[in-house]
Coordinates of C-alpha atoms and ligand atoms in Angstrom, one line a residue:
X145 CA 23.7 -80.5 221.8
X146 CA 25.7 -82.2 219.1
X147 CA 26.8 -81.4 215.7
X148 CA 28.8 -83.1 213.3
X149 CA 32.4 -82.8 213.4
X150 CA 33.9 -79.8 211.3
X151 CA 37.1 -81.1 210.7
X152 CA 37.7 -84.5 209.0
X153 CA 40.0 -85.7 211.5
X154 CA 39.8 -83.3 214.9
X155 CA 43.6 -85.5 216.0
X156 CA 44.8 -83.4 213.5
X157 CA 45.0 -80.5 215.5
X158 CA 48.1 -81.4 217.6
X159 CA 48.8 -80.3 221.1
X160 CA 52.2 -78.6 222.5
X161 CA 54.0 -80.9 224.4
X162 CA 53.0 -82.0 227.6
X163 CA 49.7 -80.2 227.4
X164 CA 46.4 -82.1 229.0
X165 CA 43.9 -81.8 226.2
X166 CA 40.8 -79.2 226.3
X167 CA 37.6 -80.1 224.9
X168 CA 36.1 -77.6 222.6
X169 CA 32.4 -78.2 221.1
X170 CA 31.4 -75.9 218.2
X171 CA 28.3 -75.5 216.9
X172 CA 28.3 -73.9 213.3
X173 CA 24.9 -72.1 212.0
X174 CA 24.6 -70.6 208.3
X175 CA 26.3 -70.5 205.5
X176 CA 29.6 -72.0 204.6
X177 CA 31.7 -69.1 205.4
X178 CA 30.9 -69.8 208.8
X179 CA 31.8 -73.1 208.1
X180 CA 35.2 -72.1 207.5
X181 CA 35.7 -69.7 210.4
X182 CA 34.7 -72.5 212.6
X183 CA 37.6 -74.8 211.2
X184 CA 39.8 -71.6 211.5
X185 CA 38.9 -71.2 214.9
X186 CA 39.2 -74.7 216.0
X187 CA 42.8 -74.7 214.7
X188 CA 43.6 -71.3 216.3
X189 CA 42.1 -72.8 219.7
X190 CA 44.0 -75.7 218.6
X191 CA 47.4 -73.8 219.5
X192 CA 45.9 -72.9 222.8
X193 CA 46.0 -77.2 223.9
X194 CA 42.0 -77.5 223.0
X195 CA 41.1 -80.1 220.7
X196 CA 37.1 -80.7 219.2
X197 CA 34.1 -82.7 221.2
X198 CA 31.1 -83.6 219.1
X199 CA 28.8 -83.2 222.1
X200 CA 28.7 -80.0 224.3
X201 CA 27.9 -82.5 227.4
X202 CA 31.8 -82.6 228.5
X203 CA 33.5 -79.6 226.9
X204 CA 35.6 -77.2 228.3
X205 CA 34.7 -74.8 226.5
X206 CA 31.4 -74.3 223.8
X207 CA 31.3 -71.7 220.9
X208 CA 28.7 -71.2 219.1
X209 CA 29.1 -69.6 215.3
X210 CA 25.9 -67.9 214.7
X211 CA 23.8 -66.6 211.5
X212 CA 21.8 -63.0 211.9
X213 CA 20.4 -63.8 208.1
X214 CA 16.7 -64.4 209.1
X215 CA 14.9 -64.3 212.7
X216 CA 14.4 -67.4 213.2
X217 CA 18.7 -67.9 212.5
X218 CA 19.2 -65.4 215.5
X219 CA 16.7 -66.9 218.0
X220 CA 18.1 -70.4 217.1
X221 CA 21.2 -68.5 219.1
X222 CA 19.2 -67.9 222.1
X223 CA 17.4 -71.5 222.5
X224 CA 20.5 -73.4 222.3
X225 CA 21.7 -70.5 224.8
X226 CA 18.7 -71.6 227.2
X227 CA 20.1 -75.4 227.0
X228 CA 23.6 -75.0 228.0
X229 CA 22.2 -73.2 231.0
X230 CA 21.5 -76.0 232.9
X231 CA 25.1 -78.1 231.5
X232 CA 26.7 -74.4 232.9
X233 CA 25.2 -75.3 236.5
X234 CA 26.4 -78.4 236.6
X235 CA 29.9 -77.1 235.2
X236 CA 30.8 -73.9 236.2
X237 CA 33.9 -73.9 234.8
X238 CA 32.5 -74.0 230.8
X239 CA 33.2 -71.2 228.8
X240 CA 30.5 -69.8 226.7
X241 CA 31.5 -68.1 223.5
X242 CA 29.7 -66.7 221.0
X243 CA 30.8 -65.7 217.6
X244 CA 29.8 -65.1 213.8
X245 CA 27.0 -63.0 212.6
X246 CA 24.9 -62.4 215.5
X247 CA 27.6 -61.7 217.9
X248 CA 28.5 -59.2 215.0
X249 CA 25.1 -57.6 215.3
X250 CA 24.4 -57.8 219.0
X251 CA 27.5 -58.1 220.7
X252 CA 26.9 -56.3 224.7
X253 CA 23.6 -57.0 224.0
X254 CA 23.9 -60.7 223.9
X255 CA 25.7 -61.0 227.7
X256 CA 22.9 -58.7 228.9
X257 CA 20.4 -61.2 227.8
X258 CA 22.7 -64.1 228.4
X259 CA 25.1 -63.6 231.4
X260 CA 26.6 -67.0 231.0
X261 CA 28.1 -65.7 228.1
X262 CA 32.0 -65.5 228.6
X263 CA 33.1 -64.3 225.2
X264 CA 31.5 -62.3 222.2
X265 CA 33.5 -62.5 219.1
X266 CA 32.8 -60.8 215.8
X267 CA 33.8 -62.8 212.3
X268 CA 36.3 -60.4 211.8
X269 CA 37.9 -60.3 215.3
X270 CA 38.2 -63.9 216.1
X271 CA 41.5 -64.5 215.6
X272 CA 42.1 -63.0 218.9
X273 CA 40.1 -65.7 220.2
X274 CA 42.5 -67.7 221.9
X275 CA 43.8 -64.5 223.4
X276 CA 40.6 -63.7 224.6
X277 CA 40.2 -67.5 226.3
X278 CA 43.5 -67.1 227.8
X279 CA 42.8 -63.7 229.4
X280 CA 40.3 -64.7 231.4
X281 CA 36.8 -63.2 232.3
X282 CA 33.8 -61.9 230.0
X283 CA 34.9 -60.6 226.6
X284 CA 33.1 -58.4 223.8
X285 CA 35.4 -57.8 220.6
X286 CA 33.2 -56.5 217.4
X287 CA 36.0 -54.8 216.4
X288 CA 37.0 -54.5 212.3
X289 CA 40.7 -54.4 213.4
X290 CA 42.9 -52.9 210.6
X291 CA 45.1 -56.2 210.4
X292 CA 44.3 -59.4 208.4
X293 CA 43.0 -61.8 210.5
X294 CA 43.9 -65.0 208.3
X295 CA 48.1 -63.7 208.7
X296 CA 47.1 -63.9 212.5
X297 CA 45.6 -67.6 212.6
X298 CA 47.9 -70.8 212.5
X299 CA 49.3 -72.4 209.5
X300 CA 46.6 -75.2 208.6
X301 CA 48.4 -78.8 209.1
X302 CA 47.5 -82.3 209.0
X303 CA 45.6 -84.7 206.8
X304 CA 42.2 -83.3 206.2
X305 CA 39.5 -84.8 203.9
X306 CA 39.1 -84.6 200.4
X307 CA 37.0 -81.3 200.3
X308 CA 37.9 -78.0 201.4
X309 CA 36.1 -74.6 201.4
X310 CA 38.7 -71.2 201.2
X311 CA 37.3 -67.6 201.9
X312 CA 38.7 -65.6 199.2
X313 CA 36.3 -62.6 199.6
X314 CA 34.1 -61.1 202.5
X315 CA 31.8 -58.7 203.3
X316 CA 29.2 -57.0 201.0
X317 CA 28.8 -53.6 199.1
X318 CA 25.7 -54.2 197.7
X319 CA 23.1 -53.3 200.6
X320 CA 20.5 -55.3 199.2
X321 CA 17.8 -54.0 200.9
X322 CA 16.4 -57.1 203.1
X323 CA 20.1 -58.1 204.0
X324 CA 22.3 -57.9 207.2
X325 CA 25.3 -59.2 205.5
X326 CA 26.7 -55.8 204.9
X327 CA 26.4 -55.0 208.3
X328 CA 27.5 -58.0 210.0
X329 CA 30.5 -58.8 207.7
X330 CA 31.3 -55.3 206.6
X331 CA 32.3 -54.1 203.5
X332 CA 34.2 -56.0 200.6
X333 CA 37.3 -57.0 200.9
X334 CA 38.8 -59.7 198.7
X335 CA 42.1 -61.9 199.8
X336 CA 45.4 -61.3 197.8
X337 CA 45.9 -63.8 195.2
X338 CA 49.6 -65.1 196.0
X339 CA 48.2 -65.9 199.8
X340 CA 44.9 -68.0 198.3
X341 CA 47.3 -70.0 196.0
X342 CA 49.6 -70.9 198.5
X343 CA 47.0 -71.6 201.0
X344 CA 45.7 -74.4 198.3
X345 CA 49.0 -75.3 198.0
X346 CA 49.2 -76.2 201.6
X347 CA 45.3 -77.9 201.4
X348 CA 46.7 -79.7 198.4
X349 CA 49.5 -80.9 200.4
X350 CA 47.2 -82.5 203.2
X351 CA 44.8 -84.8 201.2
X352 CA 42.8 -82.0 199.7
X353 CA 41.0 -82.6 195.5
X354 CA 38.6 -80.5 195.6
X355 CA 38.3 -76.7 196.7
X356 CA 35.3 -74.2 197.1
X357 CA 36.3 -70.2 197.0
X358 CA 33.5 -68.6 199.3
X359 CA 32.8 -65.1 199.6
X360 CA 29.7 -63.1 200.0
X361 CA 30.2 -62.1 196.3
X362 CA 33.0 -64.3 195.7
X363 CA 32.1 -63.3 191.7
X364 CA 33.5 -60.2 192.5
X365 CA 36.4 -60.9 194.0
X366 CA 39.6 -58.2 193.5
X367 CA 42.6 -59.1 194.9
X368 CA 46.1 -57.7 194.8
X369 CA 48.5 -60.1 193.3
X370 CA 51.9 -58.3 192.8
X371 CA 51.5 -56.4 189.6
X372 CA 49.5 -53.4 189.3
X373 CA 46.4 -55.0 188.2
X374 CA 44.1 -57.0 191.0
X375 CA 42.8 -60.1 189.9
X376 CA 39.7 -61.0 189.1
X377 CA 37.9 -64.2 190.0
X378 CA 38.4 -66.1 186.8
X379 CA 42.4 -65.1 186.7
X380 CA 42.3 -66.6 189.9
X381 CA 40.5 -69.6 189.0
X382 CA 42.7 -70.4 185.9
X383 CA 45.7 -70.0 188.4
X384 CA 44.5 -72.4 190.9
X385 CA 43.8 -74.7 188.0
X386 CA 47.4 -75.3 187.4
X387 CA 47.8 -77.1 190.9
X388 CA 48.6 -80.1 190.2
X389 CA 46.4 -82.5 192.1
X390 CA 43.8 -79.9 192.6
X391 CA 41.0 -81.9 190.1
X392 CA 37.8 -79.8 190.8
X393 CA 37.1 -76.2 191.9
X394 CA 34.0 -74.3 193.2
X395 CA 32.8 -70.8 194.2
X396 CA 30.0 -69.6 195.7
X397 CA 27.9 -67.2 196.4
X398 CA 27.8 -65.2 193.3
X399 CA 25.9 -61.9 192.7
X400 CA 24.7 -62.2 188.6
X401 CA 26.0 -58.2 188.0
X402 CA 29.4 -59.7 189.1
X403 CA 29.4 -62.4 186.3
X404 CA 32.4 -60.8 183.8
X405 CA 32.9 -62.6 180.6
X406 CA 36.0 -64.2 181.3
X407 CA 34.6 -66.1 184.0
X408 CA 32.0 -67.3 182.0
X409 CA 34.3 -67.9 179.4
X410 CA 36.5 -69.9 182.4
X411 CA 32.9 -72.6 182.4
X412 CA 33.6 -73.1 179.4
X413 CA 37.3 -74.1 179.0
X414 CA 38.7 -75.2 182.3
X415 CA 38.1 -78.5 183.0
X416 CA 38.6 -78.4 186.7
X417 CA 35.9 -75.4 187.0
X418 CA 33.0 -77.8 187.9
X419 CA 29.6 -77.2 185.9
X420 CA 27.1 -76.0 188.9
X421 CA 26.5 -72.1 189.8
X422 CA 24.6 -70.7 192.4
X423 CA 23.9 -67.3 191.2
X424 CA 20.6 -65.7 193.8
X425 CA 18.2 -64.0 191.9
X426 CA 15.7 -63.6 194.7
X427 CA 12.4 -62.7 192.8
X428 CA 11.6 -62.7 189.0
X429 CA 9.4 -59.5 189.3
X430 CA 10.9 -56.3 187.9
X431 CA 9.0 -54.5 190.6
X432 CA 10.5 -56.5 193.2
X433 CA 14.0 -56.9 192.0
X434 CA 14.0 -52.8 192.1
X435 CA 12.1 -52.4 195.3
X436 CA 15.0 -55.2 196.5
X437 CA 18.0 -52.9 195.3
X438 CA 19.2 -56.0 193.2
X439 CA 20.0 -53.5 190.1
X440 CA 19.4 -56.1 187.8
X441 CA 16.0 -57.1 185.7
X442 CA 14.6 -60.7 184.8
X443 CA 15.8 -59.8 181.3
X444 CA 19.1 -59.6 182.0
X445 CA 18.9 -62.4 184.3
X446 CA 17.4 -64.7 181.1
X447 CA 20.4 -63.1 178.6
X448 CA 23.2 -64.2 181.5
X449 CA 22.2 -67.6 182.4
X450 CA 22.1 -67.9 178.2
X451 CA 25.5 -66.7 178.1
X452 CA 26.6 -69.2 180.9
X453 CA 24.9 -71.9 179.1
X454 CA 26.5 -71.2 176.0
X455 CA 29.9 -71.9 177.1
X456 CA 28.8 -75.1 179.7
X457 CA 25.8 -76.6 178.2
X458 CA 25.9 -79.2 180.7
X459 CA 25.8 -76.3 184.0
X460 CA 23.5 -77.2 186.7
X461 CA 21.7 -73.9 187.6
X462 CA 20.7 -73.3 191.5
X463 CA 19.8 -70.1 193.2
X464 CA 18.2 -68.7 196.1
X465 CA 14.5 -66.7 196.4
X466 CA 12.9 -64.7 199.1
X467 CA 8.6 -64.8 198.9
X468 CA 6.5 -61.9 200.6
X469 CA 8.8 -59.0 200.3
X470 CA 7.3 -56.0 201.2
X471 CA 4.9 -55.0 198.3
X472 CA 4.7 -58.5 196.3
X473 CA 1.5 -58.9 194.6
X474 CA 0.3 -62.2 193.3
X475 CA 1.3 -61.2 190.0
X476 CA 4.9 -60.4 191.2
X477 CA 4.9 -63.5 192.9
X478 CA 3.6 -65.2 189.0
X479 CA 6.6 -63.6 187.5
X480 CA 9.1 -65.3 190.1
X481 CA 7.0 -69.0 189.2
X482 CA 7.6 -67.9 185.3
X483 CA 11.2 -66.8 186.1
X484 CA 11.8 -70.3 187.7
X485 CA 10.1 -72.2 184.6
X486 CA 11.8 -71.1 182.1
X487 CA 15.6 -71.1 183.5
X488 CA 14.6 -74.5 185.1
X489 CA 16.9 -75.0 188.3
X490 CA 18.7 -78.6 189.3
X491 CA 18.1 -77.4 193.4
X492 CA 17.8 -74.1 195.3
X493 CA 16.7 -72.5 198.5
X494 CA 13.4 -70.5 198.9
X495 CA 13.0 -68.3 201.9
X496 CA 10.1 -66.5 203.6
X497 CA 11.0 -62.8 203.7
X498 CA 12.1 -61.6 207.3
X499 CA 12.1 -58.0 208.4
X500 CA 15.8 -57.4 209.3
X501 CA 16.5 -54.4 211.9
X502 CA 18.4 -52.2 210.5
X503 CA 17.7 -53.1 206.9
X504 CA 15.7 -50.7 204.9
X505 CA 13.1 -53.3 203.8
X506 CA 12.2 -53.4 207.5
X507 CA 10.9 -49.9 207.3
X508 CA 7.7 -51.4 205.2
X509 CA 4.8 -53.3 205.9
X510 CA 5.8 -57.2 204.8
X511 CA 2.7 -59.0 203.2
X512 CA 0.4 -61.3 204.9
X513 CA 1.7 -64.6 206.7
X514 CA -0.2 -67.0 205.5
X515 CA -0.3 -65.5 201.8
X516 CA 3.5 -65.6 202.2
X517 CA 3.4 -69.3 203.1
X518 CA 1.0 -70.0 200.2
X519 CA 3.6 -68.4 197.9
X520 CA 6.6 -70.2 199.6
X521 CA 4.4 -73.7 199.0
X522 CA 3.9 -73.3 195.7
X523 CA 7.6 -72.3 195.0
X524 CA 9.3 -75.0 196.8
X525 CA 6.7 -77.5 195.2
X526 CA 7.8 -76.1 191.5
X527 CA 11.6 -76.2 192.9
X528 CA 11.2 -79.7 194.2
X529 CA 9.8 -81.4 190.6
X530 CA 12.6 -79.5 188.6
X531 CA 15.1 -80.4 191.3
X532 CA 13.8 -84.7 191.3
X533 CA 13.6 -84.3 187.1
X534 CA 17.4 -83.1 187.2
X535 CA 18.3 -85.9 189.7
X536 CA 16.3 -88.3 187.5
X537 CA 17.9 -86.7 183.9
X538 CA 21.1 -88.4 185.6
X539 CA 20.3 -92.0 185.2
X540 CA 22.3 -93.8 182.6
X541 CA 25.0 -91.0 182.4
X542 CA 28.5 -91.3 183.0
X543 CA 30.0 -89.4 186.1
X544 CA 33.0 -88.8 188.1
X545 CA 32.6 -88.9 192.3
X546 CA 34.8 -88.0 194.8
X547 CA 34.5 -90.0 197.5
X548 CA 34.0 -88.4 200.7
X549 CA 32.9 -90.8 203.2
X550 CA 32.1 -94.7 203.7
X551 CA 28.5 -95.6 203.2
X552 CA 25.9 -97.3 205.4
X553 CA 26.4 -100.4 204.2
X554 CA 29.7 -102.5 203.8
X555 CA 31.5 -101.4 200.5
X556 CA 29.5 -98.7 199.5
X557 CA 31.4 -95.4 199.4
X558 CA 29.4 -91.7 199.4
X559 CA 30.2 -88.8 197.0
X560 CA 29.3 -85.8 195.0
X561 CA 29.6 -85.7 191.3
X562 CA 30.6 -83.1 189.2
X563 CA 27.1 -81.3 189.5
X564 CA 27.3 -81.5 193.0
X565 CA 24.7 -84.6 193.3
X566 CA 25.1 -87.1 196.6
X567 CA 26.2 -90.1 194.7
X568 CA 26.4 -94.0 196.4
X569 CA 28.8 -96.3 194.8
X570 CA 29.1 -99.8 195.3
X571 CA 32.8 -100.4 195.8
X572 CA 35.1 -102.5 197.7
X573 CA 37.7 -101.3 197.2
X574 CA 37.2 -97.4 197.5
X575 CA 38.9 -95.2 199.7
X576 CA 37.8 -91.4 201.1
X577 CA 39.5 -89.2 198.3
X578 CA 39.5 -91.6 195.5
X579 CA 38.4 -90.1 192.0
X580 CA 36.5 -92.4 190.3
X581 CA 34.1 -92.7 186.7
X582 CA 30.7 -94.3 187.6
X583 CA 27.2 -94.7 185.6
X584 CA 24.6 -93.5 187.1
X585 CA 21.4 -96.8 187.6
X586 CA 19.1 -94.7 189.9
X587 CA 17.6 -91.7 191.0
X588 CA 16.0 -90.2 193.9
X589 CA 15.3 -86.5 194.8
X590 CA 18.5 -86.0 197.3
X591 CA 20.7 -88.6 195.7
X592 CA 22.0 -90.9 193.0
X593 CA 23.1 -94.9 192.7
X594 CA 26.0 -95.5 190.2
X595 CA 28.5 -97.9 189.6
X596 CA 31.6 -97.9 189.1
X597 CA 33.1 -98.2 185.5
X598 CA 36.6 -99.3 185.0
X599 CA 39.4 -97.1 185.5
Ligands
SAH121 N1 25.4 -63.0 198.9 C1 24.3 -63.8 198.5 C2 23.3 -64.3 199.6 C3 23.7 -64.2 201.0 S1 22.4 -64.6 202.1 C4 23.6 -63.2 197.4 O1 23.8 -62.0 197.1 O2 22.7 -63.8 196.9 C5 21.7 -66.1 201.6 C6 20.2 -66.0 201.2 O3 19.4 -65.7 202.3 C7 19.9 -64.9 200.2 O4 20.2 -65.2 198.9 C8 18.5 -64.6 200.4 O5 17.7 -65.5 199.6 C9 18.2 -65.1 201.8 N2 18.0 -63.9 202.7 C10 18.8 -62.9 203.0 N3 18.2 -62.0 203.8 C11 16.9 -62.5 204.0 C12 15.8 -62.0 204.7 N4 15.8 -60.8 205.3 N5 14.7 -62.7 204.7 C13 14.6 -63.9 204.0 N6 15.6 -64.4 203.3 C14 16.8 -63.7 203.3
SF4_122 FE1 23.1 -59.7 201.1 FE2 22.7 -58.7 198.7 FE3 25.1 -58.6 199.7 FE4 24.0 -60.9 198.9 S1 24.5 -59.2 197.6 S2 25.1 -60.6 200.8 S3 21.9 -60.6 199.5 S4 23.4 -57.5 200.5
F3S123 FE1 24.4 -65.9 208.2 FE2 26.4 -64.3 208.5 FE3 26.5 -66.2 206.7 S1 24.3 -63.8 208.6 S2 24.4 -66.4 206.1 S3 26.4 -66.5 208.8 S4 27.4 -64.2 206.5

């Protein structure tokens, strides 16, 4: 089992002196909220003397940070499960931790199927993880503890790439009625404003241009921040934008009932706000979006994304979409292909709908298999030509990348650009983290060539 390295530069995770170094492999499924509870965890572990492998063969200790979002997410958790038996045999002494969305869901349930499971940690318990290491012995915690679990975890230090994601919201309220989110994360509950800005501050410090706020509905984020009033998103957005040295900020995922005017308004007139949203509509039928508990139509869909182009002409639309919901027709499943048409998306994901226990869509009969993989065909073939036409609209144009790794070849460097495009650049002299203006000479479907313009 290996897995790319979540941190830019695992030595940056220092031991206490005189410590022999752990190995720790984690392997992060989902979605990037995981992401960042795996770094968090790797630096609280970090504290504990264990410092990150990128293959499970000699660790010490293997975690695994799970996704309950669709079945075949879950049961990914139980194969890779199946492979470390054997590495288990051969070292006894291996812990086994699970944490993240399935340990959430499952917890007991997972050591009953999986006795070589030490630990079970929930995403908002795992701060106690190195705790839990330390005491010893098989583990479950699912708890929602009352106290913040980021005031528990260690001060982020060291020089870390160029990118960085930052939770600033979790949990969901909206119970959309396919989804486990709400269940597994729990309800919302939104970061306080003074600690996000000073957690920049510090990311800032260590190397960090370019920042992505996560949440489950990050759009509707509410934090406390002093005065009376919580802040919204785009307060918090405009706030972060006067970090100096902090060039380009993200969010993601957005609900499109959570989109206020001022954070439209924030696409618009803050340059370091870059021009790409991912706002999920899931299906473009009426029908659907009600039967979905989405409380939003297509026609207020349409009027948003109008509003949002407005004031960013430029924005690069994405979004995700679940086919064969319970009770989709073909002409529901017309209305999602007309949806996608006319708001024309630069990428997005496209799922085949999976009955959730728990959920309330599980309840009802899901449509047939292989008309749902007829319907997911069609909409990732329609996804895929607007996604290669917005890669190829590109060529000619003048972007900015921020480098974020060396290339394959000798003096080509590897970015995004401001729409969030893979960009290769030929140039000698770059370095991860520079900030450069390129023109864009090709176009394929995951990725652009440019090169670079002067200074
Ligand atoms: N908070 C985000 C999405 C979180 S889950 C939002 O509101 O849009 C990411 C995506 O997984 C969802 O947008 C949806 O498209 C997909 N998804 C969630 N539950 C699913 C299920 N039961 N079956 C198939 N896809 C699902
Ligand atoms: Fe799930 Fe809906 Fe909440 Fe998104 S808004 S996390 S899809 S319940
Ligand atoms: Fe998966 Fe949990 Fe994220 S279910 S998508 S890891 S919030």
């Amino acid at each position: 089992m290996t897995n790319p390295p979540i941190l830019h530069d695992p030595a940056a995770l220092r031991l206490p002196e005189g410590e022999a170094a752990k190995k720790l492999f984690i392997k992060t499924y989902g979605c990037q909220m995981n992401v960042y509870d795996s770094e968090r965890m790797a630096e609280a572990m970090g504290s504990k003397g264990y410092v990150l492998t990128e293959t499970a063969d000699d660790a010490d200790m293997v975690l695994l940070n799970t996704c309950h979002i669709r079945e075949k997410a879950s049961e990914k958790l139980y194969s890779d499960l199946g492979r470390l038996r054997a590495l288990k045999r051969k070292n006894p002494e291996m812990k086994v931790g699970v944490a993240g969305c399935v340990a959430q869901a499952e917890g007991e349930e997972i050591r009953r199927r999986m006795p070589l499971v030490d630990i079970v940690v929930g995403p908002q318990a795992y701060h106690r993880l190195p705790a839990m290491v330390e005491a010893g012995g098989p583990q479950v915690d699912t708890d929602f503890p009352a106290e913040d679990k980021f005031e528990h975890l260690p001060q982020r230090k060291g020089y870390r790439g160029p990118t960085a994601f930052l939770t600033v919201q979790e949990g969901c309220d909206k119970f959309c009625a396919f989804c486990v989110v709400p269940y597994t994360r729990g309800a919302e509950v939104s970061r306080p404003a003074e600690r996000l800005l000073r957690e920049a501050r510090e990311l800032v410090a260590r190397g960090v241009r370019e920042i992505t706020l996560l949440g489950q509905n990050v759009n509707g984020y509410h934090g406390a921040a002093g005065g009376a009033e919580s802040w919204t998103l785009g307060r918090l957005l405009r706030s972060l934008g006067e970090i100096g040295g902090l060039d380009r900020l993200r969010y993601t995922t957005s609900h499109p009932n959570d989109m206020d005017d001022d954070l439209i308004a924030a696409h618009g007139d803050l340059p370091q706000l870059m021009p790409y949203l991912h706002l999920p509509v899931q299906s473009g039928s009426d029908r659907i979006l009600k039967a979905m508990n989405r409380k939003h139509t297509r026609d207020q869909y349409f009027r948003l994304i109008d509003r949002i182009r407005e004031a960013r002409p430029d924005i690069l639309m994405t979004s995700d979409f679940i086919v064969g919901f319970p009770g989709e027709t073909d002409q529901d499943f017309e209305d999602t292909m007309d949806l996608v048409r006319r708001v024309n998306y630069g990428a997005a994901f496209s799922f085949k709908y999976s009955a959730r226990p728990g959920t309330p869509a599980a309840e009802k009969a899901g449509v047939p298999d292989a008309v749902a993989d007829a319907r997911l065909q069609a909409l990732q073939a329609l996804l895929q030509s607007q996604q290669t036409a917005a890669q190829a609209q590109m060529v000619g144009r003048e972007i900015s990348v921020l480098y974020e790794k060396t290339g394959r070849y000798p003096g080509q460097m590897v970015g995004k650009s401001e729409h969030l495009m893979a960009v290769h650049v030929e140039d000698g002299a770059g370095a991860i983290g520079d900030l450069v203006r390129a023109r864009v000479t090709a176009a394929s479907a995951n990725s652009l060539a440019a090169v670079l313009l002067p200074g």
